[in-house]
Short mmCIF file of N, CA and C in Angstrom, two decimals:
data_model
loop_
_atom_site.label_atom_id
_atom_site.label_comp_id
_atom_site.label_asym_id
_atom_site.label_seq_id
_atom_site.Cartn_x
_atom_site.Cartn_y
_atom_site.Cartn_z
N UNK A 1 5.16 24.26 13.78
CA UNK A 1 5.96 24.62 14.95
C UNK A 1 6.70 23.38 15.45
N UNK A 2 7.97 23.57 15.70
CA UNK A 2 8.80 22.46 16.17
C UNK A 2 8.52 22.17 17.64
N UNK A 3 8.42 20.89 17.97
CA UNK A 3 8.24 20.50 19.37
C UNK A 3 9.32 19.48 19.73
N UNK A 4 9.52 19.34 21.04
CA UNK A 4 10.53 18.43 21.56
C UNK A 4 9.87 17.43 22.51
N UNK A 5 10.45 16.25 22.57
CA UNK A 5 10.00 15.24 23.53
C UNK A 5 10.60 15.57 24.90
N UNK A 6 10.09 14.90 25.90
CA UNK A 6 10.61 15.12 27.25
C UNK A 6 12.09 14.72 27.34
N UNK A 7 12.47 13.67 26.64
CA UNK A 7 13.88 13.25 26.69
C UNK A 7 14.78 14.25 25.97
N UNK A 8 14.29 14.85 24.89
CA UNK A 8 15.07 15.88 24.19
C UNK A 8 15.25 17.11 25.07
N UNK A 9 14.19 17.50 25.77
CA UNK A 9 14.27 18.66 26.67
C UNK A 9 15.21 18.35 27.84
N UNK A 10 15.10 17.17 28.37
CA UNK A 10 15.99 16.77 29.47
C UNK A 10 17.45 16.89 29.03
N UNK A 11 17.74 16.43 27.83
CA UNK A 11 19.11 16.51 27.32
C UNK A 11 19.53 17.97 27.12
N UNK A 12 18.65 18.78 26.54
CA UNK A 12 18.97 20.20 26.31
C UNK A 12 19.29 20.93 27.61
N UNK A 13 18.56 20.59 28.67
CA UNK A 13 18.70 21.29 29.94
C UNK A 13 19.63 20.58 30.93
N UNK A 14 20.19 19.46 30.51
CA UNK A 14 21.04 18.66 31.38
C UNK A 14 20.31 18.28 32.66
N UNK A 15 19.07 17.83 32.47
CA UNK A 15 18.23 17.34 33.57
C UNK A 15 17.86 15.91 33.25
N UNK A 16 17.28 15.24 34.20
CA UNK A 16 16.76 13.90 33.94
C UNK A 16 15.29 14.01 33.55
N UNK A 17 14.82 13.00 32.84
CA UNK A 17 13.39 12.93 32.52
C UNK A 17 12.60 12.89 33.82
N UNK A 18 13.13 12.17 34.80
CA UNK A 18 12.47 12.08 36.11
C UNK A 18 12.28 13.47 36.71
N UNK A 19 13.30 14.33 36.62
CA UNK A 19 13.19 15.69 37.17
C UNK A 19 12.09 16.46 36.46
N UNK A 20 12.03 16.36 35.15
CA UNK A 20 10.98 17.07 34.41
C UNK A 20 9.59 16.54 34.78
N UNK A 21 9.48 15.25 34.94
CA UNK A 21 8.18 14.67 35.37
C UNK A 21 7.82 15.17 36.78
N UNK A 22 8.82 15.26 37.64
CA UNK A 22 8.59 15.78 38.98
C UNK A 22 8.12 17.23 38.92
N UNK A 23 8.78 18.05 38.10
CA UNK A 23 8.36 19.44 37.94
C UNK A 23 6.91 19.51 37.47
N UNK A 24 6.56 18.64 36.53
CA UNK A 24 5.19 18.62 36.02
C UNK A 24 4.22 18.23 37.13
N UNK A 25 4.57 17.20 37.88
CA UNK A 25 3.72 16.73 38.99
C UNK A 25 3.52 17.84 40.03
N UNK A 26 4.57 18.66 40.24
CA UNK A 26 4.50 19.74 41.21
C UNK A 26 3.81 21.00 40.66
N UNK A 27 3.38 20.94 39.42
CA UNK A 27 2.65 22.06 38.84
C UNK A 27 3.52 23.16 38.25
N UNK A 28 4.78 22.83 37.95
CA UNK A 28 5.70 23.84 37.42
C UNK A 28 5.67 23.93 35.90
N UNK A 29 4.86 23.09 35.25
CA UNK A 29 4.84 23.12 33.79
C UNK A 29 3.41 23.17 33.24
N UNK A 30 2.58 24.08 33.73
CA UNK A 30 1.20 24.13 33.22
C UNK A 30 1.14 24.62 31.77
N UNK A 31 2.22 25.17 31.30
CA UNK A 31 2.29 25.73 29.95
C UNK A 31 2.57 24.67 28.88
N UNK A 32 2.99 23.47 29.28
CA UNK A 32 3.35 22.43 28.32
C UNK A 32 2.08 21.74 27.81
N UNK A 33 1.94 21.71 26.49
CA UNK A 33 0.79 21.06 25.87
C UNK A 33 0.99 19.54 25.86
N UNK A 34 -0.12 18.84 25.75
CA UNK A 34 -0.08 17.38 25.67
C UNK A 34 -0.92 16.91 24.49
N UNK A 35 -0.51 15.78 23.97
CA UNK A 35 -1.30 15.15 22.92
C UNK A 35 -2.51 14.50 23.58
N UNK A 36 -3.50 14.07 22.80
CA UNK A 36 -4.65 13.37 23.39
C UNK A 36 -4.25 12.14 24.20
N UNK A 37 -3.10 11.53 23.85
CA UNK A 37 -2.65 10.36 24.61
C UNK A 37 -1.84 10.73 25.84
N UNK A 38 -1.58 12.04 26.05
CA UNK A 38 -0.88 12.49 27.26
C UNK A 38 0.60 12.78 27.08
N UNK A 39 1.12 12.59 25.88
CA UNK A 39 2.53 12.87 25.63
C UNK A 39 2.77 14.38 25.66
N UNK A 40 3.79 14.78 26.39
CA UNK A 40 4.13 16.20 26.48
C UNK A 40 4.77 16.67 25.19
N UNK A 41 4.35 17.85 24.72
CA UNK A 41 4.94 18.47 23.53
C UNK A 41 5.54 19.80 23.95
N UNK A 42 6.85 19.87 24.01
CA UNK A 42 7.55 21.07 24.45
C UNK A 42 7.89 21.95 23.25
N UNK A 43 7.51 23.22 23.34
CA UNK A 43 7.91 24.21 22.34
C UNK A 43 9.19 24.87 22.85
N UNK A 44 9.85 25.62 21.98
CA UNK A 44 11.07 26.31 22.39
C UNK A 44 10.79 27.28 23.55
N UNK A 45 9.63 27.93 23.52
CA UNK A 45 9.28 28.85 24.62
C UNK A 45 9.15 28.10 25.94
N UNK A 46 8.69 26.84 25.89
CA UNK A 46 8.61 26.02 27.11
C UNK A 46 10.01 25.72 27.64
N UNK A 47 10.91 25.40 26.74
CA UNK A 47 12.30 25.13 27.12
C UNK A 47 12.91 26.38 27.75
N UNK A 48 12.65 27.53 27.16
CA UNK A 48 13.17 28.79 27.70
C UNK A 48 12.61 29.06 29.10
N UNK A 49 11.32 28.78 29.29
CA UNK A 49 10.70 28.97 30.61
C UNK A 49 11.31 28.00 31.62
N UNK A 50 11.57 26.78 31.17
CA UNK A 50 12.21 25.80 32.06
C UNK A 50 13.61 26.23 32.45
N UNK A 51 14.30 26.96 31.58
CA UNK A 51 15.62 27.49 31.94
C UNK A 51 15.50 28.47 33.10
N UNK A 52 14.43 29.26 33.11
CA UNK A 52 14.20 30.20 34.21
C UNK A 52 13.91 29.42 35.49
N UNK A 53 13.09 28.39 35.38
CA UNK A 53 12.79 27.55 36.55
C UNK A 53 14.07 26.92 37.08
N UNK A 54 14.89 26.42 36.18
CA UNK A 54 16.17 25.82 36.57
C UNK A 54 17.06 26.85 37.27
N UNK A 55 17.07 28.06 36.77
CA UNK A 55 17.84 29.14 37.38
C UNK A 55 17.35 29.40 38.80
N UNK A 56 16.05 29.49 38.97
CA UNK A 56 15.48 29.75 40.29
C UNK A 56 15.80 28.61 41.25
N UNK A 57 15.73 27.36 40.77
CA UNK A 57 16.09 26.22 41.61
C UNK A 57 17.54 26.32 42.05
N UNK A 58 18.41 26.74 41.13
CA UNK A 58 19.84 26.85 41.44
C UNK A 58 20.08 27.87 42.56
N UNK A 59 19.24 28.88 42.65
CA UNK A 59 19.39 29.87 43.72
C UNK A 59 18.89 29.36 45.06
N UNK A 60 18.30 28.17 45.05
CA UNK A 60 17.77 27.61 46.29
C UNK A 60 16.31 27.94 46.53
N UNK A 61 15.65 28.49 45.55
CA UNK A 61 14.23 28.86 45.71
C UNK A 61 13.38 27.58 45.84
N UNK A 62 12.51 27.55 46.85
CA UNK A 62 11.64 26.39 47.02
C UNK A 62 10.64 26.24 45.87
N UNK A 63 10.24 25.01 45.61
CA UNK A 63 9.28 24.70 44.55
C UNK A 63 8.00 25.54 44.72
N UNK A 64 7.53 25.67 45.94
CA UNK A 64 6.29 26.43 46.18
C UNK A 64 6.42 27.86 45.68
N UNK A 65 7.56 28.48 45.93
CA UNK A 65 7.77 29.86 45.48
C UNK A 65 7.91 29.95 43.96
N UNK A 66 8.53 28.93 43.36
CA UNK A 66 8.62 28.90 41.90
C UNK A 66 7.22 28.76 41.31
N UNK A 67 6.40 27.95 41.95
CA UNK A 67 5.02 27.77 41.49
C UNK A 67 4.26 29.10 41.57
N UNK A 68 4.49 29.85 42.64
CA UNK A 68 3.87 31.19 42.76
C UNK A 68 4.30 32.07 41.59
N UNK A 69 5.59 32.05 41.27
CA UNK A 69 6.11 32.84 40.16
C UNK A 69 5.40 32.47 38.86
N UNK A 70 5.25 31.18 38.61
CA UNK A 70 4.59 30.73 37.39
C UNK A 70 3.14 31.22 37.36
N UNK A 71 2.48 31.12 38.49
CA UNK A 71 1.10 31.62 38.59
C UNK A 71 1.05 33.11 38.26
N UNK A 72 2.00 33.87 38.82
CA UNK A 72 2.04 35.31 38.55
C UNK A 72 2.24 35.59 37.06
N UNK A 73 3.08 34.78 36.41
CA UNK A 73 3.30 34.97 34.97
C UNK A 73 2.00 34.81 34.19
N UNK A 74 1.20 33.83 34.58
CA UNK A 74 -0.07 33.60 33.89
C UNK A 74 -1.10 34.67 34.23
N UNK A 75 -0.95 35.32 35.38
CA UNK A 75 -1.88 36.39 35.76
C UNK A 75 -1.62 37.67 34.98
N UNK A 76 -0.44 37.80 34.41
CA UNK A 76 -0.17 38.95 33.54
C UNK A 76 0.42 40.16 34.24
N UNK A 77 0.17 41.30 33.61
CA UNK A 77 0.81 42.56 34.02
C UNK A 77 0.51 42.98 35.46
N UNK A 78 -0.59 42.54 36.01
CA UNK A 78 -0.93 42.95 37.38
C UNK A 78 0.08 42.41 38.40
N UNK A 79 0.90 41.45 37.99
CA UNK A 79 1.87 40.86 38.92
C UNK A 79 3.31 41.24 38.57
N UNK A 80 3.49 42.20 37.70
CA UNK A 80 4.85 42.61 37.31
C UNK A 80 5.68 43.01 38.53
N UNK A 81 5.12 43.78 39.44
CA UNK A 81 5.86 44.23 40.62
C UNK A 81 6.28 43.04 41.49
N UNK A 82 5.37 42.09 41.67
CA UNK A 82 5.70 40.90 42.47
C UNK A 82 6.87 40.14 41.85
N UNK A 83 6.82 39.98 40.53
CA UNK A 83 7.88 39.24 39.85
C UNK A 83 9.20 39.99 39.91
N UNK A 84 9.14 41.29 39.75
CA UNK A 84 10.35 42.12 39.85
C UNK A 84 10.95 41.99 41.26
N UNK A 85 10.10 42.15 42.27
CA UNK A 85 10.56 42.06 43.66
C UNK A 85 11.17 40.69 43.95
N UNK A 86 10.55 39.65 43.40
CA UNK A 86 11.07 38.30 43.60
C UNK A 86 12.47 38.16 43.02
N UNK A 87 12.68 38.68 41.81
CA UNK A 87 14.01 38.58 41.20
C UNK A 87 15.03 39.47 41.90
N UNK A 88 14.61 40.61 42.41
CA UNK A 88 15.54 41.45 43.19
C UNK A 88 15.97 40.70 44.46
N UNK A 89 15.04 40.01 45.09
CA UNK A 89 15.36 39.22 46.28
C UNK A 89 16.31 38.07 45.92
N UNK A 90 16.03 37.39 44.81
CA UNK A 90 16.90 36.31 44.35
C UNK A 90 18.30 36.83 44.07
N UNK A 91 18.36 38.01 43.45
CA UNK A 91 19.65 38.62 43.13
C UNK A 91 20.46 38.86 44.40
N UNK A 92 19.81 39.40 45.43
CA UNK A 92 20.49 39.66 46.70
C UNK A 92 20.98 38.35 47.33
N UNK A 93 20.18 37.31 47.23
CA UNK A 93 20.57 36.01 47.79
C UNK A 93 21.78 35.46 47.05
N UNK A 94 21.77 35.54 45.72
CA UNK A 94 22.89 35.03 44.92
C UNK A 94 24.15 35.86 45.18
N UNK A 95 24.00 37.18 45.31
CA UNK A 95 25.16 38.02 45.62
C UNK A 95 25.78 37.63 46.95
N UNK A 96 24.94 37.33 47.94
CA UNK A 96 25.45 36.89 49.25
C UNK A 96 26.16 35.54 49.12
N UNK A 97 25.58 34.64 48.30
CA UNK A 97 26.21 33.33 48.09
C UNK A 97 27.58 33.50 47.41
N UNK A 98 27.64 34.40 46.44
CA UNK A 98 28.91 34.66 45.74
C UNK A 98 29.94 35.21 46.72
N UNK A 99 29.52 36.12 47.57
CA UNK A 99 30.44 36.70 48.55
C UNK A 99 30.99 35.61 49.47
N UNK A 100 30.12 34.72 49.91
CA UNK A 100 30.54 33.63 50.78
C UNK A 100 31.48 32.68 50.02
N UNK A 101 31.18 32.41 48.78
CA UNK A 101 32.05 31.54 47.98
C UNK A 101 33.40 32.20 47.72
N UNK A 102 33.42 33.53 47.59
CA UNK A 102 34.69 34.22 47.41
C UNK A 102 35.56 34.07 48.65
N UNK A 103 34.96 34.14 49.84
CA UNK A 103 35.72 33.92 51.07
C UNK A 103 36.26 32.50 51.10
N UNK A 104 35.43 31.56 50.70
CA UNK A 104 35.86 30.16 50.65
C UNK A 104 37.01 29.99 49.67
N UNK A 105 36.92 30.66 48.53
CA UNK A 105 37.97 30.57 47.52
C UNK A 105 39.28 31.14 48.04
N UNK A 106 39.22 32.19 48.85
CA UNK A 106 40.44 32.75 49.43
C UNK A 106 41.14 31.72 50.29
N UNK A 107 40.38 30.98 51.10
CA UNK A 107 40.97 29.94 51.95
C UNK A 107 41.57 28.84 51.06
N UNK A 108 40.83 28.43 50.04
CA UNK A 108 41.31 27.37 49.15
C UNK A 108 42.58 27.84 48.42
N UNK A 109 42.59 29.07 47.93
CA UNK A 109 43.78 29.61 47.27
C UNK A 109 44.98 29.60 48.22
N UNK A 110 44.73 30.01 49.46
CA UNK A 110 45.81 30.02 50.46
C UNK A 110 46.35 28.61 50.67
N UNK A 111 45.43 27.64 50.81
CA UNK A 111 45.85 26.27 51.05
C UNK A 111 46.62 25.71 49.84
N UNK A 112 46.19 26.05 48.65
CA UNK A 112 46.92 25.61 47.45
C UNK A 112 48.33 26.18 47.46
N UNK A 113 48.46 27.45 47.80
CA UNK A 113 49.76 28.10 47.87
C UNK A 113 50.62 27.45 48.96
N UNK A 114 50.01 27.21 50.10
CA UNK A 114 50.70 26.58 51.22
C UNK A 114 51.29 25.23 50.79
N UNK A 115 50.42 24.38 50.23
CA UNK A 115 50.88 23.04 49.86
C UNK A 115 51.82 23.07 48.66
N UNK A 116 51.64 24.00 47.77
CA UNK A 116 52.56 24.13 46.64
C UNK A 116 53.97 24.45 47.13
N UNK A 117 54.08 25.39 48.07
CA UNK A 117 55.41 25.72 48.59
C UNK A 117 55.97 24.58 49.44
N UNK A 118 55.11 23.91 50.20
CA UNK A 118 55.57 22.77 51.00
C UNK A 118 56.06 21.64 50.09
N UNK A 119 55.35 21.39 49.02
CA UNK A 119 55.78 20.36 48.07
C UNK A 119 57.08 20.76 47.39
N UNK A 120 57.20 22.04 47.05
CA UNK A 120 58.41 22.54 46.41
C UNK A 120 59.63 22.36 47.32
N UNK A 121 59.42 22.60 48.61
CA UNK A 121 60.51 22.47 49.59
C UNK A 121 60.66 21.03 50.08
N UNK A 122 59.65 20.23 49.83
CA UNK A 122 59.69 18.84 50.30
C UNK A 122 59.37 18.70 51.77
N UNK A 123 58.85 19.75 52.38
CA UNK A 123 58.54 19.74 53.81
C UNK A 123 57.58 20.88 54.15
N UNK A 124 56.93 20.70 55.30
CA UNK A 124 56.09 21.78 55.82
C UNK A 124 56.85 22.63 56.83
N UNK A 125 58.11 22.28 57.08
CA UNK A 125 58.88 22.97 58.11
C UNK A 125 58.88 24.49 57.93
N UNK A 126 58.89 24.97 56.71
CA UNK A 126 58.91 26.41 56.51
C UNK A 126 57.63 27.07 57.02
N UNK A 127 56.58 26.28 57.24
CA UNK A 127 55.30 26.82 57.71
C UNK A 127 55.07 26.58 59.20
N UNK A 128 55.97 25.88 59.84
CA UNK A 128 55.76 25.50 61.24
C UNK A 128 55.57 26.70 62.16
N UNK A 129 56.12 27.84 61.83
CA UNK A 129 55.97 29.02 62.68
C UNK A 129 54.54 29.52 62.75
N UNK A 130 53.70 29.10 61.81
CA UNK A 130 52.32 29.55 61.75
C UNK A 130 51.33 28.51 62.30
N UNK A 131 51.82 27.55 63.07
CA UNK A 131 50.95 26.48 63.57
C UNK A 131 49.81 26.97 64.45
N UNK A 132 49.94 28.12 65.05
CA UNK A 132 48.87 28.63 65.92
C UNK A 132 47.63 29.01 65.14
N UNK A 133 47.74 29.18 63.84
CA UNK A 133 46.61 29.57 63.03
C UNK A 133 46.22 28.40 62.13
N UNK A 134 45.07 27.75 62.39
CA UNK A 134 44.69 26.53 61.65
C UNK A 134 44.54 26.79 60.15
N UNK A 135 44.32 28.00 59.74
CA UNK A 135 44.18 28.29 58.31
C UNK A 135 45.51 28.15 57.60
N UNK A 136 46.59 28.24 58.34
CA UNK A 136 47.92 28.19 57.73
C UNK A 136 48.43 26.78 57.50
N UNK A 137 47.77 25.76 58.02
CA UNK A 137 48.24 24.42 57.73
C UNK A 137 47.14 23.54 57.19
#
């Protein structure tokens, strides 16, 4: 079975070795085997599990909650509902974040259009009539 070093996994996941060590210290990698000398041996399944952890971190999930998820995974089928509910909650949070980012993108798109036309005209004078609305300048 092929194994990876911590530096190889860090590179695969675009993380630092320090981050992976931190995850281990926080109990997020109980599945990773070690040699008798303590060197971590990552299997592909470990890398895949770390991708899920990375995904959960990206959603803003606290380490403690990720640790609960990992515990539930080791507990087996009796925790399927908990894990499903957790991902449904994460999905709702990400959907709300996307909605907020879409609103932000609308403002950015407007500002790009505003400055593009101002640059094209060489002046903001064509926009001066909209000075009462801060979004317009």
